[in-house]
Amino acid sequence: MEERTAQARWERRTQRPLLALAVGFAVAYAVPIVDSSASRSLTVACTVTEWVVWGAFAADYLVRLAIAPHRKEFVRTHWLDLCAVVLPLLQPLRLLRLVSTLMLVGRRARMASQIRLTTYVAGAVVGLLMFGSLAVLSVERDSPHGNIKTLGDAVWWSFTTMTTVGYGDHAPTTGLGRMLAVGLMLSGIALLGVVTANIAAWFIARFEKDDVEERRQTAAIEALTEEVRALRAEVAALSGPPVPHPLAPEEAGPRP
């Protein structure tokens, strides 16, 4: 119990700093892509920032593993976190650091009880649009046959891909770009399903609440009716049949 409390306390204290680091990672990832003429020193600084942020998330995973009451159970239930930590070490690509950081941010956000589903979905949509646009721009801009050359083209492509509209005016031509397209399409379908399910659940809960209130009012009316009937019966029992007076004229008979 003490270890569980320590783990919960650690997660609560590190949530905001890690989210702030994730914002720094987003800036560091976006600057060299948006500004293709950035100096080498700025590019190196952004790369170092990306690795530092990933290192912070990796250290957070190791600390949570160390204070977990059952480490094997923790690894089994947090295998996605482990993959996100190990992924960039297999091949040091910026895109892998992007994917791993997004995975880790998402896992930590889901563990925060105060972040509601709607906020999480909205954040996921914005994050996927932003990082998807930047990622496809970074891999398609230098492609000889590519038609995604500007940030505006990349954002438009991300919107049409996530909504599965696919106008076809912009499309990736590289293998990595097509992999990103598949990921965005699947993410868009999943998020749309989550939103639809959330709205349906809200309507169902609302209808059930109205039904419960209606049944409660009906039961209250029936109980009140029964009480009124019982009171009438009790009053009638207490009153009893009328008792005639002994000297009543109709009972006394004719006088001689």
Coordinates of C-alpha atoms in Angstrom, one line a residue:
M1 CA 0.0 0.0 0.0
E2 CA 2.9 2.3 0.8
E3 CA 4.5 1.6 -2.5
R4 CA 1.3 2.1 -4.4
T5 CA 1.0 5.5 -2.6
A6 CA 4.5 6.4 -3.6
Q7 CA 3.9 5.5 -7.2
A8 CA 0.6 7.5 -7.3
R9 CA 2.4 10.4 -5.6
W10 CA 5.3 10.3 -8.2
E11 CA 2.8 10.2 -11.1
R12 CA 0.8 13.1 -9.7
R13 CA 3.9 15.2 -9.2
T14 CA 5.6 14.5 -12.5
Q15 CA 2.5 14.8 -14.7
R16 CA 2.7 18.6 -15.4
P17 CA 6.5 18.7 -15.8
L18 CA 6.4 15.9 -18.3
L19 CA 3.6 17.6 -20.2
A20 CA 5.7 20.8 -20.3
L21 CA 8.7 18.8 -21.6
A22 CA 6.4 17.3 -24.2
V23 CA 5.5 20.9 -25.4
G24 CA 9.2 21.6 -25.5
F25 CA 9.7 18.5 -27.6
A26 CA 7.0 19.7 -30.0
V27 CA 8.7 23.0 -30.5
A28 CA 12.1 21.4 -31.0
Y29 CA 10.7 18.9 -33.5
A30 CA 8.8 21.6 -35.4
V31 CA 11.5 24.3 -35.7
P32 CA 13.9 22.6 -38.1
I33 CA 11.0 21.4 -40.3
V34 CA 9.2 24.7 -40.6
D35 CA 12.4 26.7 -40.9
S36 CA 14.4 24.6 -43.5
S37 CA 17.1 27.3 -43.5
A38 CA 17.8 27.0 -39.7
S39 CA 21.4 27.2 -38.7
R40 CA 23.3 24.1 -37.8
S41 CA 23.6 25.2 -34.1
L42 CA 19.8 25.6 -33.9
T43 CA 19.3 22.2 -35.5
V44 CA 21.7 20.6 -33.0
A45 CA 20.0 22.3 -30.1
C46 CA 16.6 21.0 -31.2
T47 CA 18.0 17.5 -31.6
V48 CA 19.5 17.6 -28.1
T49 CA 16.2 18.9 -26.7
E50 CA 14.4 15.9 -28.3
W51 CA 16.8 13.4 -26.8
V52 CA 16.6 15.1 -23.4
V53 CA 12.8 15.0 -23.4
W54 CA 12.8 11.3 -24.5
G55 CA 15.4 10.7 -21.7
A56 CA 13.1 12.3 -19.2
F57 CA 10.2 10.0 -20.1
A58 CA 12.5 7.0 -20.1
A59 CA 13.7 8.0 -16.6
D60 CA 10.1 8.4 -15.5
Y61 CA 9.4 4.9 -16.7
L62 CA 12.4 3.5 -14.8
V63 CA 11.4 5.3 -11.6
R64 CA 7.8 4.0 -11.8
L65 CA 9.2 0.5 -12.4
A66 CA 11.5 0.8 -9.4
I67 CA 8.7 1.8 -7.0
A68 CA 6.1 -0.5 -8.4
P69 CA 4.9 -3.1 -5.9
H70 CA 5.0 -5.9 -8.5
R71 CA 7.6 -5.2 -11.2
K72 CA 6.7 -8.1 -13.5
E73 CA 3.0 -7.0 -13.4
F74 CA 4.0 -3.4 -14.1
V75 CA 6.1 -4.5 -17.1
R76 CA 3.2 -6.7 -18.4
T77 CA 0.6 -4.0 -18.0
H78 CA 2.8 -1.2 -19.3
W79 CA 4.4 -2.9 -22.2
L80 CA 3.5 0.0 -24.5
D81 CA 5.5 2.3 -22.4
L82 CA 8.5 -0.1 -22.6
C83 CA 8.2 -0.2 -26.4
A84 CA 8.2 3.6 -26.5
V85 CA 11.3 3.8 -24.4
V86 CA 13.2 1.1 -26.3
L87 CA 12.0 2.2 -29.8
P88 CA 14.4 5.2 -30.4
L89 CA 17.4 3.1 -29.3
L90 CA 16.9 0.6 -32.1
Q91 CA 17.4 3.2 -34.8
P92 CA 18.0 6.8 -33.9
L93 CA 15.5 8.5 -36.3
R94 CA 13.7 11.7 -35.3
L95 CA 10.5 10.1 -36.4
L96 CA 10.9 7.3 -33.9
R97 CA 11.6 9.8 -31.1
L98 CA 8.4 11.5 -32.2
V99 CA 6.3 8.3 -32.1
S100 CA 7.8 7.2 -28.8
T101 CA 7.2 10.6 -27.1
L102 CA 3.6 10.7 -28.3
M103 CA 3.0 7.2 -26.9
L104 CA 4.5 8.2 -23.6
V105 CA 2.6 11.4 -23.3
G106 CA -0.6 9.6 -24.2
R107 CA 0.0 6.9 -21.6
R108 CA 0.6 9.5 -18.8
A109 CA -2.4 11.6 -19.9
R110 CA -4.7 8.6 -19.7
M111 CA -3.5 7.8 -16.1
A112 CA -4.5 11.2 -15.0
S113 CA -8.0 10.9 -13.6
Q114 CA -8.8 14.6 -13.9
I115 CA -8.3 14.6 -17.7
R116 CA -11.7 13.7 -19.1
L117 CA -12.2 11.7 -22.3
T118 CA -13.4 14.7 -24.3
T119 CA -10.2 16.7 -23.4
Y120 CA -8.0 13.7 -24.2
V121 CA -9.7 13.2 -27.6
A122 CA -9.4 16.9 -28.5
G123 CA -5.7 16.9 -27.5
A124 CA -5.1 13.7 -29.5
V125 CA -6.7 15.2 -32.6
V126 CA -4.7 18.4 -32.4
G127 CA -1.5 16.4 -31.7
L128 CA -2.0 14.0 -34.5
L129 CA -2.7 16.8 -37.0
M130 CA 0.3 18.8 -35.9
F131 CA 2.8 16.0 -35.7
G132 CA 1.4 14.2 -38.7
S133 CA 1.8 17.4 -40.8
L134 CA 5.3 18.0 -39.6
A135 CA 6.3 14.4 -40.1
V136 CA 5.0 14.0 -43.6
L137 CA 6.5 17.4 -44.6
S138 CA 9.9 16.3 -43.3
V139 CA 9.9 13.1 -45.4
E140 CA 8.1 14.4 -48.5
R141 CA 9.6 17.8 -49.0
D142 CA 12.8 16.6 -50.5
S143 CA 11.2 13.8 -52.5
P144 CA 11.7 14.4 -56.3
H145 CA 8.2 13.2 -57.1
G146 CA 6.5 14.6 -53.9
N147 CA 3.7 17.2 -54.0
I148 CA 3.7 18.1 -50.3
K149 CA 6.2 20.9 -50.2
T150 CA 4.8 23.5 -47.8
L151 CA 3.4 23.4 -44.3
G152 CA 0.0 24.4 -45.6
D153 CA 0.0 21.4 -48.0
A154 CA 1.0 19.1 -45.1
V155 CA -1.8 20.4 -42.8
W156 CA -4.4 20.1 -45.6
W157 CA -3.2 16.5 -46.3
S158 CA -3.4 15.6 -42.6
F159 CA -7.0 16.9 -42.4
T160 CA -8.2 15.0 -45.4
T161 CA -6.3 11.9 -44.3
M162 CA -7.6 11.8 -40.7
T163 CA -11.2 12.4 -41.9
T164 CA -10.7 9.7 -44.6
V165 CA -11.9 12.1 -47.2
G166 CA -8.8 11.8 -49.4
Y167 CA -9.3 14.3 -52.2
G168 CA -6.1 13.1 -53.8
D169 CA -4.7 16.6 -54.6
H170 CA -1.8 15.8 -52.1
A171 CA -0.5 12.4 -51.4
P172 CA 2.8 10.9 -50.1
T173 CA 5.1 9.2 -52.5
T174 CA 7.7 7.8 -50.2
G175 CA 7.3 4.6 -48.2
L176 CA 7.7 6.3 -44.9
G177 CA 5.1 8.9 -45.9
R178 CA 2.6 6.2 -46.8
M179 CA 3.2 4.6 -43.5
L180 CA 2.4 7.9 -41.9
A181 CA -0.8 8.1 -44.0
V182 CA -1.9 4.6 -42.8
G183 CA -1.3 5.6 -39.2
L184 CA -3.3 8.9 -39.6
M185 CA -6.2 7.1 -41.3
L186 CA -6.4 4.4 -38.6
S187 CA -6.1 7.1 -35.9
G188 CA -8.8 9.2 -37.4
I189 CA -11.2 6.2 -37.6
A190 CA -10.4 5.3 -34.0
L191 CA -10.9 8.8 -32.7
L192 CA -14.2 9.1 -34.7
G193 CA -15.3 5.9 -33.1
V194 CA -14.4 7.1 -29.7
V195 CA -16.3 10.4 -30.2
T196 CA -19.4 8.6 -31.6
A197 CA -19.4 6.1 -28.8
N198 CA -19.0 8.9 -26.2
I199 CA -22.0 10.9 -27.7
A200 CA -24.1 7.7 -27.9
A201 CA -23.2 6.9 -24.3
W202 CA -24.2 10.4 -23.2
F203 CA -27.6 10.1 -24.9
I204 CA -28.2 6.6 -23.4
A205 CA -27.2 7.9 -19.9
R206 CA -29.5 10.9 -20.3
F207 CA -32.4 8.7 -21.4
E208 CA -31.8 6.3 -18.6
K209 CA -31.7 9.1 -16.1
D210 CA -35.0 10.4 -17.4
D211 CA -36.5 6.9 -17.2
V212 CA -35.3 6.5 -13.6
E213 CA -36.7 9.9 -12.6
E214 CA -40.0 9.0 -14.2
R215 CA -40.2 5.7 -12.5
R216 CA -39.3 7.3 -9.2
Q217 CA -42.1 9.8 -9.6
T218 CA -44.6 7.1 -10.6
A219 CA -43.6 5.0 -7.5
A220 CA -44.0 8.1 -5.3
I221 CA -47.5 8.8 -6.6
E222 CA -48.5 5.1 -6.2
A223 CA -47.1 5.2 -2.6
L224 CA -49.0 8.4 -1.8
T225 CA -52.2 6.9 -3.3
E226 CA -51.8 3.8 -1.1
E227 CA -51.3 6.1 2.0
V228 CA -54.5 8.0 1.2
R229 CA -56.5 4.8 0.9
A230 CA -55.1 3.5 4.2
L231 CA -55.9 6.8 5.9
R232 CA -59.5 6.7 4.5
A233 CA -59.9 3.1 5.8
E234 CA -58.5 4.0 9.2
V235 CA -60.9 7.0 9.5
A236 CA -63.8 4.9 8.5
A237 CA -62.9 2.2 11.0
L238 CA -62.6 4.8 13.8
S239 CA -65.9 6.4 13.0
G240 CA -67.9 3.2 13.0
P241 CA -71.8 2.9 12.4
P242 CA -74.0 5.7 13.8
V243 CA -75.4 5.0 17.3
P244 CA -79.1 6.0 17.8
H245 CA -80.0 8.2 20.8
P246 CA -82.3 6.3 23.4
L247 CA -84.8 9.2 23.7
A248 CA -85.1 9.8 20.0
P249 CA -88.8 10.5 19.0
E250 CA -88.9 7.7 16.4
E251 CA -87.7 5.2 19.0
A252 CA -89.9 6.4 22.0
G253 CA -93.2 5.4 20.3
P254 CA -96.6 7.2 20.7
R255 CA -97.5 8.6 24.1
P256 CA -100.8 7.5 25.8

